Every structure is written in structure tokens, then in C-alpha cells.
Amino acid sequence: MEKRKQNGQIVSRTISFLLNRLTLIVLAVTLVLFVGGRFDLASATQPNAELEIQKLTSCYALGTDAIGRGNLQEGKNIYRDCFTQDAVLTAIFPDGATQTNYGTDSWADFVYSVFQGNGYTATQHLMGTINISVQNNQATMTSYLHATHKRSETSIDVANGTYEDQVVNRNGRWKIRNRTLKLIDFLNLSSPTTNSSAANSRTINSSATSVIPKIPRLKE
């Protein structure tokens, strides 16, 4: 009887030991799967976030070029997809002049007035060298600008600079909250007014001069 009792205790301790070990194994596996899942999610989400943020550069370029061809309302509509409602936009020109506007409609009005005031009939904004850093629901982005502004068939203004952006994720969508444009140059390029088949004639008569675009001062 005593031996049976001892055997029962041994079996009970063995079962308890095995259950404890099994519990530890299950916990370890669960932890590995959970942590691994978190890393997988992060690695899958990060590239998607950067891609969505990068699209904002094209969004802005398309909106600006809509304004460049004279369609202010289309430009405003596109801007609303790129920026938060409380967005702050600043441009710093090569001569040190600055312009800050609050809200995309105000900025669109400013851009339109600059383009119209300088007689531009079309524009083309090219974006490149995009660098993005994401931290949870916020991000920073820099991108290079090369912009062409058509004055006539023989004259264009060319601007180069860098956009510095603060981007936020609101309700599942990335949008620019703050944008600063730092222009490094603003040049007028002109070609000969008379037709010539000689390449050297075009080279001699062509010119590039630094210009200061007419910048109207609007109420913010």
C-alpha cells in the first residue's frame, strides 16, 4: 500500500514536471511568434509608408503644374490630397526673400499670382533625390527640385532647390504638414529669336541670366 502511494507521488511529480516544461515551451514559442510577427509587420509596413510618402512629391508637382497651365481650381484640389488642412508652406528665394502661407488654398493663390505675374504659360516640376525617415506616425522628407517655367517659345525660367518636409499620418493617410522650399538659383535661359541652322550661332546667341521673379505679397 505504501509502495503504491509512493509510485503515485512519483507519477504525479513527473506529470507536473512535464506540464511545467510544456507550459514553458508553449510560452517560448508564443513569444517567438509574437516578436517575429511584430518584426515582420514592421518590415512590411516601413516600405509601404515610404512609398506613400514619396508619392506626395509627385502629388505636389502635379498640382503646381496644373496651376502653371492656368487651372487654379484643379491645383487646389490636388494640393488637398498632398497636405493637411493646417499645413504651413514657406519658400525662401535666392535673394533671401521669404513667403509663408497657411493652408493649401492660400499657397495655391500665391503660386498662381507668381506664375501669372511673370507671364508663365506652362511649368514642369521634376522631383528627385528623395530621402525619407519614418518614426511611427511622423516622418521627415527632403527632395530636390528642378522646375522649368515657360515664358515664350524662346525663353524659360529655371529654378533649382530643396524641399524640406514634415509629414504626418492622420486617419491612415500620409500628408505633408510643413514644407519649406529653399531655392539655390533662379535663372532665365533664352535662345536666339531668329532661326539659324548653325549650332555655334545658337551657342553664341543663347544666354543665361539670373532673375528675380516677381513675387506678389498676398494676405496670409
Coordinates of N, CA, C and O in Angstrom, one line a residue, residues 2-122:
E2 N 1.9 1.2 0.9 CA 2.8 2.3 0.9 C 3.6 2.5 -0.4 O 3.8 3.7 -0.8
K3 N 4.0 1.4 -1.0 CA 4.7 1.5 -2.2 C 3.8 2.0 -3.3 O 4.3 2.8 -4.2
R4 N 2.6 1.7 -3.3 CA 1.6 2.2 -4.3 C 1.5 3.7 -4.2 O 1.4 4.4 -5.2
K5 N 1.5 4.1 -2.9 CA 1.3 5.6 -2.7 C 2.6 6.3 -3.2 O 2.5 7.4 -3.8
Q6 N 3.8 5.7 -2.9 CA 5.0 6.4 -3.4 C 5.0 6.4 -4.9 O 5.5 7.4 -5.5
N7 N 4.6 5.3 -5.5 CA 4.6 5.3 -7.0 C 3.6 6.4 -7.5 O 3.9 7.1 -8.5
G8 N 2.5 6.6 -6.9 CA 1.5 7.6 -7.3 C 2.1 9.0 -7.2 O 1.9 9.9 -8.0
Q9 N 2.9 9.2 -6.1 CA 3.5 10.5 -5.9 C 4.6 10.8 -7.0 O 4.7 11.9 -7.5
I10 N 5.3 9.7 -7.3 CA 6.3 9.8 -8.4 C 5.7 10.2 -9.7 O 6.1 11.1 -10.4
V11 N 4.6 9.5 -10.0 CA 3.9 9.7 -11.3 C 3.3 11.2 -11.3 O 3.4 11.9 -12.3
S12 N 2.8 11.6 -10.1 CA 2.2 12.9 -10.0 C 3.3 14.0 -10.3 O 3.1 15.0 -11.0
R13 N 4.5 13.8 -9.6 CA 5.5 14.8 -9.8 C 6.1 14.8 -11.2 O 6.4 15.8 -11.8
T14 N 6.1 13.6 -11.8 CA 6.6 13.5 -13.2 C 5.6 14.3 -14.1 O 6.0 15.0 -15.0
I15 N 4.3 14.1 -13.9 CA 3.3 14.7 -14.8 C 3.4 16.2 -14.6 O 3.3 17.0 -15.5
S16 N 3.6 16.7 -13.3 CA 3.7 18.1 -13.0 C 4.9 18.7 -13.7 O 4.8 19.8 -14.2
F17 N 6.0 18.0 -13.6 CA 7.2 18.4 -14.2 C 7.1 18.6 -15.7 O 7.5 19.6 -16.3
L18 N 6.5 17.6 -16.3 CA 6.3 17.6 -17.8 C 5.3 18.8 -18.2 O 5.5 19.4 -19.2
L19 N 4.3 19.0 -17.4 CA 3.3 20.1 -17.7 C 4.0 21.4 -17.6 O 3.8 22.3 -18.4
N20 N 4.8 21.6 -16.6 CA 5.6 22.8 -16.4 C 6.5 23.1 -17.6 O 6.6 24.2 -18.1
R21 N 7.2 22.0 -18.0 CA 8.1 22.1 -19.2 C 7.3 22.5 -20.4 O 7.7 23.3 -21.2
L22 N 6.2 21.8 -20.6 CA 5.3 22.0 -21.8 C 4.8 23.5 -21.8 O 4.8 24.1 -22.8
T23 N 4.4 23.9 -20.6 CA 3.9 25.3 -20.5 C 5.0 26.3 -20.9 O 4.8 27.3 -21.6
L24 N 6.3 26.1 -20.4 CA 7.4 26.9 -20.8 C 7.7 26.9 -22.3 O 7.9 28.0 -22.9
I25 N 7.6 25.7 -22.8 CA 7.8 25.6 -24.3 C 6.7 26.4 -25.1 O 7.0 27.1 -26.0
V26 N 5.5 26.2 -24.7 CA 4.4 26.9 -25.3 C 4.6 28.4 -25.2 O 4.4 29.2 -26.2
L27 N 4.9 28.9 -24.0 CA 5.2 30.3 -23.8 C 6.3 30.8 -24.7 O 6.2 31.9 -25.3
A28 N 7.4 30.1 -24.8 CA 8.5 30.5 -25.6 C 8.2 30.6 -27.0 O 8.5 31.5 -27.7
V29 N 7.4 29.5 -27.5 CA 7.0 29.5 -28.9 C 6.1 30.7 -29.2 O 6.2 31.4 -30.2
T30 N 5.2 31.0 -28.3 CA 4.2 32.1 -28.5 C 5.0 33.4 -28.5 O 4.7 34.3 -29.4
L31 N 6.0 33.6 -27.6 CA 6.8 34.8 -27.6 C 7.6 35.0 -28.9 O 7.6 36.1 -29.5
V32 N 8.2 33.9 -29.4 CA 8.9 34.0 -30.6 C 8.0 34.4 -31.8 O 8.3 35.2 -32.6
L33 N 6.8 33.8 -31.9 CA 5.9 34.1 -32.9 C 5.4 35.5 -32.8 O 5.3 36.2 -33.9
F34 N 5.2 36.0 -31.6 CA 4.7 37.3 -31.4 C 5.7 38.4 -31.8 O 5.5 39.3 -32.6
V35 N 6.9 38.2 -31.3 CA 8.0 39.1 -31.6 C 8.4 39.0 -33.1 O 8.5 40.1 -33.8
G36 N 8.4 37.8 -33.7 CA 8.7 37.7 -35.1 C 7.6 38.3 -35.9 O 7.9 39.0 -36.9
G37 N 6.4 38.2 -35.5 CA 5.3 38.8 -36.2 C 5.4 40.4 -36.2 O 5.1 41.0 -37.2
R38 N 5.8 40.9 -35.0 CA 6.0 42.3 -34.9 C 7.1 42.8 -35.9 O 6.9 43.8 -36.5
F39 N 8.2 42.1 -36.0 CA 9.2 42.5 -36.9 C 8.8 42.3 -38.3 O 9.1 43.2 -39.1
D40 N 8.1 41.3 -38.6 CA 7.6 41.1 -40.0 C 6.6 42.2 -40.3 O 6.7 42.8 -41.5
L41 N 5.8 42.6 -39.4 CA 4.8 43.7 -39.7 C 5.6 45.0 -39.9 O 5.3 45.8 -40.8
A42 N 6.6 45.2 -39.0 CA 7.4 46.5 -39.2 C 8.1 46.5 -40.5 O 8.1 47.5 -41.2
S43 N 8.7 45.4 -40.9 CA 9.4 45.4 -42.1 C 8.5 45.5 -43.3 O 8.9 46.0 -44.4
A44 N 7.2 45.0 -43.2 CA 6.3 45.2 -44.3 C 5.7 46.5 -44.4 O 5.4 47.0 -45.4
T45 N 5.5 47.2 -43.2 CA 4.8 48.5 -43.2 C 5.8 49.6 -43.5 O 5.4 50.5 -44.2
Q46 N 7.0 49.5 -43.1 CA 8.0 50.6 -43.4 C 8.1 50.9 -44.9 O 8.0 52.1 -45.3
P47 N 8.4 50.0 -45.8 CA 8.5 50.3 -47.2 C 7.2 50.9 -47.7 O 7.2 51.8 -48.6
N48 N 6.0 50.4 -47.3 CA 4.8 50.9 -47.7 C 4.6 52.4 -47.3 O 4.1 53.2 -48.1
A49 N 5.0 52.7 -46.1 CA 5.0 54.1 -45.6 C 5.8 55.0 -46.5 O 5.4 56.1 -46.9
E50 N 7.1 54.5 -46.7 CA 8.0 55.3 -47.5 C 7.4 55.6 -48.9 O 7.6 56.6 -49.5
L51 N 6.8 54.5 -49.5 CA 6.3 54.7 -50.8 C 5.1 55.7 -50.9 O 5.0 56.5 -51.8
E52 N 4.2 55.6 -49.9 CA 3.1 56.6 -49.8 C 3.6 58.0 -49.6 O 3.1 58.9 -50.2
I53 N 4.6 58.1 -48.8 CA 5.2 59.5 -48.5 C 5.9 60.0 -49.8 O 5.7 61.2 -50.1
Q54 N 6.6 59.1 -50.5 CA 7.3 59.6 -51.7 C 6.3 60.1 -52.8 O 6.6 61.0 -53.5
K55 N 5.1 59.5 -52.8 CA 4.1 59.9 -53.8 C 3.6 61.3 -53.5 O 3.1 62.0 -54.5
L56 N 3.8 61.8 -52.3 CA 3.4 63.2 -52.0 C 4.3 64.2 -52.9 O 3.8 65.3 -53.2
T57 N 5.5 63.9 -53.2 CA 6.3 64.8 -54.1 C 5.7 64.9 -55.4 O 5.6 66.0 -56.0
S58 N 5.2 63.8 -56.0 CA 4.6 63.8 -57.3 C 3.2 64.6 -57.2 O 2.9 65.3 -58.1
C59 N 2.5 64.3 -56.1 CA 1.2 65.0 -55.9 C 1.4 66.5 -56.0 O 0.7 67.2 -56.7
Y60 N 2.4 67.0 -55.3 CA 2.6 68.5 -55.3 C 3.0 69.0 -56.6 O 2.5 70.0 -57.1
A61 N 3.9 68.2 -57.3 CA 4.3 68.7 -58.7 C 3.2 68.7 -59.6 O 3.1 69.7 -60.4
L62 N 2.3 67.8 -59.6 CA 1.1 67.8 -60.5 C 0.2 68.9 -60.2 O -0.4 69.6 -61.1
G63 N 0.0 69.2 -58.9 CA -0.9 70.3 -58.5 C -0.3 71.7 -59.0 O -1.0 72.5 -59.5
T64 N 1.0 71.8 -58.8 CA 1.7 73.0 -59.2 C 1.7 73.2 -60.7 O 1.4 74.4 -61.2
D65 N 1.8 72.2 -61.5 CA 1.8 72.3 -62.9 C 0.4 72.5 -63.4 O 0.3 73.1 -64.5
A66 N -0.6 72.1 -62.7 CA -2.0 72.4 -63.1 C -2.2 73.9 -63.0 O -2.7 74.6 -63.9
I67 N -1.6 74.5 -61.9 CA -1.7 76.0 -61.7 C -0.8 76.6 -62.8 O -1.2 77.7 -63.4
G68 N 0.3 76.0 -63.2 CA 1.2 76.6 -64.2 C 0.5 76.7 -65.6 O 0.8 77.6 -66.3
R69 N -0.4 75.8 -65.9 CA -1.1 75.9 -67.1 C -2.4 76.7 -67.0 O -3.3 76.7 -67.9
G70 N -2.6 77.4 -65.8 CA -3.7 78.3 -65.7 C -4.9 77.7 -64.9 O -5.9 78.5 -64.8
N71 N -4.9 76.5 -64.5 CA -6.1 75.9 -63.9 C -5.9 75.9 -62.3 O -5.4 74.9 -61.7
L72 N -6.3 77.0 -61.7 CA -6.1 77.2 -60.3 C -6.9 76.2 -59.5 O -6.4 75.7 -58.5
Q73 N -8.2 76.0 -59.8 CA -9.0 75.2 -59.0 C -8.5 73.7 -59.1 O -8.5 73.0 -58.0
E74 N -8.0 73.2 -60.2 CA -7.5 71.9 -60.2 C -6.3 71.8 -59.3 O -6.1 70.8 -58.6
G75 N -5.5 72.8 -59.4 CA -4.3 72.8 -58.5 C -4.7 72.7 -57.0 O -4.1 72.0 -56.2
K76 N -5.7 73.5 -56.6 CA -6.2 73.5 -55.2 C -6.7 72.1 -54.9 O -6.4 71.6 -53.7
N77 N -7.4 71.5 -55.8 CA -8.0 70.2 -55.5 C -6.9 69.1 -55.3 O -6.9 68.3 -54.4
I78 N -5.8 69.2 -56.1 CA -4.7 68.2 -56.0 C -4.0 68.5 -54.7 O -3.6 67.6 -54.0
Y79 N -3.7 69.8 -54.4 CA -3.0 70.1 -53.2 C -3.6 69.5 -51.9 O -3.0 69.1 -51.0
R80 N -5.0 69.5 -51.9 CA -5.7 69.0 -50.7 C -5.4 67.5 -50.5 O -5.5 67.0 -49.3
D81 N -5.0 66.8 -51.5 CA -4.6 65.4 -51.3 C -3.1 65.2 -50.8 O -2.8 64.2 -50.3
C82 N -2.4 66.3 -50.9 CA -0.9 66.2 -50.5 C -0.7 66.7 -49.1 O 0.3 66.3 -48.5
F83 N -1.5 67.7 -48.6 CA -1.2 68.4 -47.4 C -2.4 68.3 -46.4 O -3.5 68.0 -46.8
T84 N -2.0 68.5 -45.1 CA -3.0 68.6 -44.1 C -3.7 69.9 -44.2 O -3.2 70.8 -44.9
Q85 N -4.9 70.0 -43.6 CA -5.6 71.3 -43.7 C -4.9 72.5 -43.0 O -5.1 73.6 -43.5
D86 N -4.1 72.2 -42.0 CA -3.4 73.2 -41.3 C -1.9 73.3 -41.8 O -1.1 73.8 -41.0
A87 N -1.7 72.9 -43.0 CA -0.3 72.9 -43.5 C 0.3 74.3 -43.6 O -0.4 75.3 -43.8
V88 N 1.6 74.4 -43.3 CA 2.3 75.7 -43.4 C 3.4 75.5 -44.5 O 4.2 74.5 -44.5
L89 N 3.4 76.4 -45.5 CA 4.3 76.3 -46.6 C 5.1 77.6 -46.7 O 4.6 78.7 -46.7
T90 N 6.4 77.4 -46.9 CA 7.4 78.5 -46.9 C 8.3 78.4 -48.1 O 8.8 77.3 -48.4
A91 N 8.5 79.5 -48.8 CA 9.5 79.5 -49.9 C 10.6 80.5 -49.5 O 10.3 81.6 -49.1
I92 N 11.9 80.1 -49.7 CA 13.0 81.0 -49.4 C 13.7 81.2 -50.8 O 14.2 80.2 -51.3
F93 N 13.7 82.4 -51.3 CA 14.2 82.7 -52.6 C 15.7 83.0 -52.5 O 16.3 83.3 -51.5
P94 N 16.5 82.8 -53.7 CA 17.9 83.0 -53.7 C 18.4 84.4 -53.1 O 19.5 84.5 -52.5
D95 N 17.5 85.4 -53.3 CA 17.9 86.8 -52.8 C 17.6 86.9 -51.3 O 17.8 88.0 -50.7
G96 N 17.1 85.9 -50.6 CA 16.8 85.9 -49.2 C 15.3 86.3 -48.9 O 14.9 86.1 -47.7
A97 N 14.6 86.7 -49.9 CA 13.1 86.9 -49.7 C 12.4 85.6 -49.3 O 12.8 84.6 -49.8
T98 N 11.4 85.8 -48.4 CA 10.7 84.6 -48.0 C 9.2 84.8 -48.1 O 8.7 86.0 -48.1
Q99 N 8.5 83.8 -48.3 CA 7.0 83.8 -48.3 C 6.4 82.6 -47.6 O 6.8 81.5 -47.8
T100 N 5.6 82.9 -46.6 CA 4.9 81.8 -45.9 C 3.4 81.9 -46.0 O 2.9 83.0 -45.8
N101 N 2.8 80.8 -46.2 CA 1.3 80.8 -46.3 C 0.8 79.6 -45.4 O 1.4 78.6 -45.3
Y102 N -0.4 79.8 -45.0 CA -1.1 78.9 -44.1 C -2.3 78.3 -44.8 O -3.2 79.0 -45.2
G103 N -2.2 77.0 -45.1 CA -3.3 76.3 -45.8 C -3.0 76.3 -47.3 O -2.3 77.2 -47.8
T104 N -3.4 75.2 -47.9 CA -3.1 75.0 -49.3 C -3.8 75.9 -50.3 O -3.2 76.3 -51.3
D105 N -5.0 76.4 -50.0 CA -5.7 77.3 -50.9 C -4.9 78.6 -50.9 O -4.8 79.2 -52.0
S106 N -4.4 79.1 -49.8 CA -3.6 80.3 -49.7 C -2.3 80.1 -50.5 O -1.9 81.1 -51.3
W107 N -1.7 79.0 -50.4 CA -0.5 78.8 -51.1 C -0.7 78.7 -52.6 O 0.0 79.2 -53.4
A108 N -1.8 78.0 -53.0 CA -2.2 77.9 -54.4 C -2.4 79.3 -55.0 O -2.0 79.6 -56.2
D109 N -3.1 80.2 -54.3 CA -3.3 81.6 -54.8 C -2.0 82.3 -55.0 O -1.8 83.0 -55.9
F110 N -1.0 82.1 -54.0 CA 0.3 82.7 -54.1 C 1.0 82.2 -55.4 O 1.6 83.0 -56.2
V111 N 1.0 80.9 -55.6 CA 1.7 80.3 -56.7 C 1.1 80.8 -58.0 O 1.8 81.2 -59.0
Y112 N -0.2 80.9 -58.1 CA -0.9 81.3 -59.3 C -0.5 82.8 -59.6 O -0.3 83.1 -60.7
S113 N -0.5 83.6 -58.6 CA -0.1 85.0 -58.8 C 1.3 85.2 -59.3 O 1.6 86.0 -60.1
V114 N 2.2 84.3 -58.8 CA 3.6 84.4 -59.2 C 3.7 84.0 -60.7 O 4.3 84.7 -61.5
F115 N 3.0 82.9 -61.0 CA 3.1 82.4 -62.4 C 2.4 83.4 -63.4 O 3.0 83.7 -64.4
Q116 N 1.3 83.9 -63.0 CA 0.6 84.9 -63.9 C 1.4 86.2 -64.0 O 1.5 86.8 -65.0
G117 N 1.9 86.6 -62.8 CA 2.7 87.9 -62.8 C 3.9 87.9 -63.6 O 4.4 88.9 -64.1
N118 N 4.5 86.7 -63.8 CA 5.7 86.5 -64.6 C 5.5 86.1 -66.0 O 6.4 85.9 -66.8
G119 N 4.2 85.9 -66.3 CA 3.8 85.6 -67.7 C 4.1 84.2 -68.1 O 4.3 83.9 -69.3
Y120 N 4.1 83.2 -67.2 CA 4.4 81.8 -67.5 C 3.2 81.2 -68.1 O 2.0 81.4 -67.7
T121 N 3.4 80.5 -69.2 CA 2.3 79.8 -69.9 C 2.2 78.3 -69.6 O 1.2 77.7 -69.9
A122 N 3.3 77.8 -69.0 CA 3.3 76.4 -68.6 C 4.5 76.2 -67.7 O 5.5 77.0 -67.7

